[in-house]
PDB file of C-alpha atoms in Angstrom:
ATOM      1  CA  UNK A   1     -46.089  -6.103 -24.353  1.00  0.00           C
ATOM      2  CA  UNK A   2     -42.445  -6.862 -24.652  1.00  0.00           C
ATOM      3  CA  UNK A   3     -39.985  -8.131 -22.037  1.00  0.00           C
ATOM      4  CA  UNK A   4     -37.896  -5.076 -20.332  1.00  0.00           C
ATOM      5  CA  UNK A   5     -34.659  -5.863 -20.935  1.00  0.00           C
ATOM      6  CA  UNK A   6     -33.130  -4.761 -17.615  1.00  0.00           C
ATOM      7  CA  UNK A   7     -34.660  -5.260 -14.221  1.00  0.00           C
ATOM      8  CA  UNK A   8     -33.914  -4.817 -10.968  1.00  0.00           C
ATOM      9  CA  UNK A   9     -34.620  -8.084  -8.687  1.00  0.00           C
ATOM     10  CA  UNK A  10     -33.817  -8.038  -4.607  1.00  0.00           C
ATOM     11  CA  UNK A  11     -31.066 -10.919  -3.773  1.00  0.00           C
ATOM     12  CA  UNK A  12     -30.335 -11.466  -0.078  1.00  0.00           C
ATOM     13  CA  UNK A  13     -28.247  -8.770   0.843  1.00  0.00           C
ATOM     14  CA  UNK A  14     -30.190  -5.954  -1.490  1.00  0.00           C
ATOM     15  CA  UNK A  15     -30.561  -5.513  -5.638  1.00  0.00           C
ATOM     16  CA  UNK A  16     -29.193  -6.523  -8.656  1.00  0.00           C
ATOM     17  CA  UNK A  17     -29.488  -6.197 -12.145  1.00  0.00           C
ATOM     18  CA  UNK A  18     -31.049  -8.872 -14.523  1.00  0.00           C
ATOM     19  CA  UNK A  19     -30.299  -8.869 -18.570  1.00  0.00           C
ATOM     20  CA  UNK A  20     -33.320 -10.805 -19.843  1.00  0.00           C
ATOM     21  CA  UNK A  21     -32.202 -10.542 -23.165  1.00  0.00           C
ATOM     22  CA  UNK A  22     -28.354 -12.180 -21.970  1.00  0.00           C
ATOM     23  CA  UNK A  23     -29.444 -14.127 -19.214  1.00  0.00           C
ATOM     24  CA  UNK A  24     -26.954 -12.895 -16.867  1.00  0.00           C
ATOM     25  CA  UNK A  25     -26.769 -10.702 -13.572  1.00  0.00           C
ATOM     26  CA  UNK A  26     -25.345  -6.750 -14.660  1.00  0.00           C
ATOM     27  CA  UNK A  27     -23.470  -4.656 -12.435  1.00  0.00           C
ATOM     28  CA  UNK A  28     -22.784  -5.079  -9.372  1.00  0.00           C
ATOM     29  CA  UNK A  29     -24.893  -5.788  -6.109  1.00  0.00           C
ATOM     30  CA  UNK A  30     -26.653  -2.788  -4.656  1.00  0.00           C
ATOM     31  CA  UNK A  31     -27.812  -2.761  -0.531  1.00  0.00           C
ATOM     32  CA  UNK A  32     -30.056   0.035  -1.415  1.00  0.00           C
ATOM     33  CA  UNK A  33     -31.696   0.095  -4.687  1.00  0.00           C
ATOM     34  CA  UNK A  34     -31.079   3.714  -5.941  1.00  0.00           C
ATOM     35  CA  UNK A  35     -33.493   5.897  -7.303  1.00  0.00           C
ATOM     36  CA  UNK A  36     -32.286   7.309 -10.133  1.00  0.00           C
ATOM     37  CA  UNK A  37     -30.917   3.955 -11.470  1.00  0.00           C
ATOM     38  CA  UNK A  38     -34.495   2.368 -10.833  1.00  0.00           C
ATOM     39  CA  UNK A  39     -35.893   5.648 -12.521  1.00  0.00           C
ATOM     40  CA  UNK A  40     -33.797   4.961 -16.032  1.00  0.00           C
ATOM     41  CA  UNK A  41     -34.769   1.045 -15.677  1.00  0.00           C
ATOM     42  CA  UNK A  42     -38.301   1.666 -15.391  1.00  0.00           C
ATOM     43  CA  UNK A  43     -38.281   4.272 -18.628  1.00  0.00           C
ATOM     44  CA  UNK A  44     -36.437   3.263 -21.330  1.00  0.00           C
ATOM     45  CA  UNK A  45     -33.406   1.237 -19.863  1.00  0.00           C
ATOM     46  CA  UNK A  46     -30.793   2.614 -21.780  1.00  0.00           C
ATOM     47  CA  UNK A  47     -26.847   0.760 -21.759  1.00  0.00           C
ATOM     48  CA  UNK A  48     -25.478   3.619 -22.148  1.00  0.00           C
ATOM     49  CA  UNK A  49     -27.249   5.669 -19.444  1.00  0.00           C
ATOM     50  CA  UNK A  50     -27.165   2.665 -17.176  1.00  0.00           C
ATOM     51  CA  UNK A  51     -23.346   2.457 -17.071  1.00  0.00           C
ATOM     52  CA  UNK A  52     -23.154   6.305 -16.465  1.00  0.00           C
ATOM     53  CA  UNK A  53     -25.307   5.906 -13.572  1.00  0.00           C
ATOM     54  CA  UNK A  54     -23.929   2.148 -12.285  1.00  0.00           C
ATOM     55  CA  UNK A  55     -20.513   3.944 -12.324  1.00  0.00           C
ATOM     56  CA  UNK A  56     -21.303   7.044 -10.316  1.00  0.00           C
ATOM     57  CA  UNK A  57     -23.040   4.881  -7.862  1.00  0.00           C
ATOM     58  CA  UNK A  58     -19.790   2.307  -7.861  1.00  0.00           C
ATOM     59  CA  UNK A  59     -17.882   5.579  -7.152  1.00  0.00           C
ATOM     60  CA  UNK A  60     -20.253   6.451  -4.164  1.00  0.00           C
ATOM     61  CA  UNK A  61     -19.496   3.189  -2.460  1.00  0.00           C
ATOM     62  CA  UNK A  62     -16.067   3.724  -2.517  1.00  0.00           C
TER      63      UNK A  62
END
């Protein structure tokens, strides 16, 4: 079974992001981990559907 390439991982303070495949914390840091963003990581983890849904949620925080 291969590595997921994104992952969401609780910090202190709520979720972020992991790249396995860069090695580097993505986005931004998340209190509440939302559900449609865990949905996408847990299926196919897609960039392009993960920065849709990163900046929607960005926008939300606002």
């Amino acid at each position: 079974m291969a590595k997921r390439r994104y992952v969401a991982r609780g910090v202190p303070g709520g979720y972020r992001i992991w790249d396995n495949r860069g090695r580097r914390w993505w986005g931004d840091l998340y209190e509440l981990c939302p559900d449609g963003l865990l949905t996408e990581l847990n299926s196919g983890a897609d960039p392009a559907k993960l920065t849709v849904l990163l900046k929607r949620y960005r926008a939300l925080k606002r």
